[in-house]
Short mmCIF file of C-alpha atoms in Angstrom, two decimals:
data_model
loop_
_atom_site.label_atom_id
_atom_site.label_comp_id
_atom_site.label_asym_id
_atom_site.label_seq_id
_atom_site.Cartn_x
_atom_site.Cartn_y
_atom_site.Cartn_z
CA MET A 1 -7.74 -16.92 11.65
CA ALA A 2 -11.06 -18.68 11.17
CA ASP A 3 -12.06 -17.95 14.76
CA ASP A 4 -10.86 -14.35 14.73
CA PRO A 5 -13.51 -11.65 15.02
CA ILE A 6 -14.33 -9.51 12.00
CA TYR A 7 -14.62 -5.75 12.46
CA ASN A 8 -17.14 -3.96 10.28
CA LEU A 9 -16.94 -0.16 9.99
CA LYS A 10 -19.58 2.02 8.39
CA LEU A 11 -17.81 5.02 6.92
CA SER A 12 -19.24 8.05 5.20
CA PRO A 13 -17.42 9.19 2.04
CA GLU A 14 -15.63 11.84 4.12
CA HIS A 15 -14.61 9.24 6.72
CA ALA A 16 -13.28 6.99 3.95
CA ARG A 17 -11.13 9.79 2.49
CA ILE A 18 -9.71 10.57 5.95
CA VAL A 19 -8.92 6.91 6.62
CA VAL A 20 -7.19 6.64 3.21
CA ALA A 21 -5.10 9.74 4.01
CA ALA A 22 -4.18 8.43 7.48
CA LEU A 23 -3.18 5.00 6.15
CA ASP A 24 -1.19 6.66 3.38
CA LEU A 25 0.79 8.79 5.85
CA TYR A 26 1.37 5.83 8.20
CA SER A 27 2.66 3.56 5.42
CA ARG A 28 4.86 6.35 4.00
CA ILE A 29 6.45 6.90 7.42
CA GLY A 30 7.15 3.16 7.55
CA MET A 31 8.94 3.40 4.20
CA GLY A 32 11.07 6.26 5.48
CA GLN A 33 9.18 9.01 3.64
CA PHE A 34 9.42 11.36 6.60
CA GLU A 35 9.29 14.36 4.26
CA GLU A 36 5.53 13.77 4.11
CA ILE A 37 5.18 14.86 7.74
CA PRO A 38 5.58 18.64 7.15
CA ALA A 39 2.89 18.43 4.45
CA ILE A 40 0.21 17.68 7.04
CA PHE A 41 0.97 20.91 8.86
CA ARG A 42 0.45 22.99 5.74
CA LEU A 43 -3.13 21.82 5.48
CA ASP A 44 -4.62 23.81 8.32
CA ARG A 45 -1.93 26.05 9.78
CA ARG A 46 0.00 28.98 8.53
CA ILE A 47 3.63 28.04 8.65
CA ASP A 48 6.24 30.44 7.36
CA ARG A 49 9.14 29.46 5.12
CA ASP A 50 11.73 29.52 7.92
CA GLN A 51 9.62 27.26 10.14
CA LEU A 52 9.05 24.86 7.26
CA ASP A 53 12.79 24.74 6.50
CA THR A 54 13.54 24.02 10.18
CA VAL A 55 10.97 21.21 10.23
CA ARG A 56 12.42 19.73 7.03
CA GLN A 57 15.94 19.75 8.50
CA LEU A 58 14.68 18.00 11.64
CA VAL A 59 12.76 15.44 9.58
CA ASP A 60 15.86 14.76 7.45
CA ALA A 61 17.94 14.26 10.62
CA ILE A 62 15.38 11.81 12.05
CA LYS A 63 15.26 9.92 8.75
CA GLU A 64 19.06 9.68 8.63
CA THR A 65 19.20 8.51 12.26
CA LEU A 66 16.41 5.92 12.09
CA PHE A 67 16.75 4.63 8.53
CA GLN A 68 20.24 5.73 7.41
CA LEU A 69 18.56 7.28 4.37
CA PRO A 70 19.47 10.57 2.71
CA PRO A 71 16.80 13.23 2.08
CA ASN A 72 14.26 12.24 -0.62
CA ALA A 73 15.22 8.55 -0.45
CA SER A 74 12.92 5.83 0.86
CA PHE A 75 12.35 2.11 0.83
CA SER A 76 9.89 0.35 -1.47
CA ILE A 77 6.60 -0.57 0.19
CA CYS A 78 7.14 -4.10 -1.17
CA SER A 79 10.48 -4.49 0.63
CA GLU A 80 9.95 -7.18 3.25
CA LYS A 81 13.50 -6.58 4.48
CA ASP A 82 13.15 -2.84 5.08
CA VAL A 83 9.43 -2.20 5.72
CA LEU A 84 7.69 -3.85 8.66
CA PRO A 85 4.51 -5.90 8.02
CA ASP A 86 2.20 -3.43 9.80
CA TYR A 87 3.18 -0.64 7.40
CA ARG A 88 2.69 -2.92 4.38
CA THR A 89 -0.70 -4.04 5.73
CA ALA A 90 -1.73 -0.41 6.21
CA TYR A 91 -0.81 0.23 2.58
CA ASP A 92 -2.86 -2.77 1.46
CA ILE A 93 -5.90 -1.53 3.41
CA GLU A 94 -5.41 1.94 1.93
CA CYS A 95 -5.32 0.56 -1.62
CA VAL A 96 -8.48 -1.51 -1.17
CA LEU A 97 -10.41 1.42 0.31
CA ARG A 98 -9.12 4.06 -2.10
CA GLN A 99 -10.06 1.88 -5.09
CA GLN A 100 -13.65 1.86 -3.87
CA VAL A 101 -13.59 5.61 -3.17
CA ALA A 102 -12.23 6.25 -6.68
CA THR A 103 -14.96 4.14 -8.25
CA ILE A 104 -17.77 5.85 -6.34
CA GLU A 105 -16.35 9.36 -6.76
CA LYS A 106 -15.60 8.67 -10.42
CA HIS A 107 -11.91 9.61 -10.26
CA HIS A 108 -10.07 9.67 -13.58
CA LYS A 109 -9.46 6.08 -14.70
CA MET A 110 -5.70 6.71 -15.03
CA SER A 111 -5.51 7.60 -11.33
CA VAL A 112 -3.44 5.36 -9.07
CA TRP A 113 -6.58 5.16 -6.94
CA HIS A 114 -8.10 2.77 -9.50
CA GLY A 115 -5.13 0.39 -9.44
CA ASP A 116 -5.48 -3.09 -8.04
CA PRO A 117 -4.03 -3.48 -4.54
CA LEU A 118 -0.46 -4.83 -4.59
CA HIS A 119 -1.07 -7.07 -1.58
CA THR A 120 2.34 -6.27 -0.12
CA ASN A 121 1.86 -8.32 3.06
CA LYS A 122 1.10 -11.81 1.79
CA ASP A 123 1.06 -13.18 5.35
CA ILE A 124 -2.54 -12.06 5.78
CA PRO A 125 -5.44 -11.81 3.31
CA LEU A 126 -6.47 -8.47 1.84
CA VAL A 127 -9.30 -6.70 3.58
CA LYS A 128 -12.68 -6.67 1.91
CA CYS A 129 -14.48 -3.43 1.23
CA GLU A 130 -18.11 -3.34 0.25
CA VAL A 131 -19.85 -0.14 -0.75
CA ILE A 132 -23.48 0.01 0.34
CA PHE A 133 -25.94 2.48 -1.08
CA PRO A 134 -29.19 3.35 0.66
CA ALA A 135 -31.65 1.03 -1.08
CA ALA A 136 -34.27 3.72 -1.70
CA GLU A 137 -31.81 5.81 -3.66
CA GLN A 138 -30.29 3.02 -5.72
CA THR A 139 -31.21 2.66 -9.38
CA GLU A 140 -31.13 -0.59 -11.32
CA ASP A 141 -27.96 0.59 -13.10
CA GLU A 142 -26.25 1.30 -9.77
CA LEU A 143 -27.23 -2.13 -8.48
CA ALA A 144 -25.84 -3.75 -11.63
CA ASP A 145 -22.61 -1.74 -11.31
CA GLU A 146 -22.31 -2.74 -7.66
CA ARG A 147 -22.77 -6.41 -8.56
CA LYS A 148 -20.06 -6.11 -11.23
CA GLN A 149 -17.69 -4.46 -8.76
CA LEU A 150 -18.25 -7.18 -6.18
CA GLU A 151 -17.74 -9.90 -8.82
CA ALA A 152 -14.50 -8.23 -9.92
CA ILE A 153 -13.29 -8.11 -6.32
CA GLU A 154 -14.15 -11.77 -5.80
CA GLN A 155 -12.31 -12.72 -9.02
CA THR A 156 -9.27 -10.71 -7.92
CA GLU A 157 -9.31 -12.43 -4.53
CA GLY A 158 -9.43 -15.79 -6.26
CA LYS A 159 -6.14 -14.95 -8.02
CA SER A 160 -4.37 -14.11 -4.73
#
């Protein structure tokens, strides 16, 4: 791993929210939460009740066929036996990124977005996420907050 390349993305706040949503959906599908699929179609399309019911029935049939799970049942993201490593890694990346988004966007502190990443795939280290503010717009308080956040992340990594 020491010789592996490191990929560095620069995401706008909107990009970060979209990546979090995509990783969330991907990891949920890996847990068998296929019922999340119809929800994405309600975001930008008009779908009538009958169409939605048909989609739900199809999704339930796929879930039963692939995972032998009844409707509204799913596996735990932490289940190494039932959830493949890629899905768990996607969830870990989602948690790291959403924690930073929640901090910057000042989400309610009780939000799951503020929770520490579970690190469900222990075979690889957690990703690192650093928030960078344009220097000209950063106040001393923001710089101090950023330093505290980075220190907290480093301390958390030291515990893993």
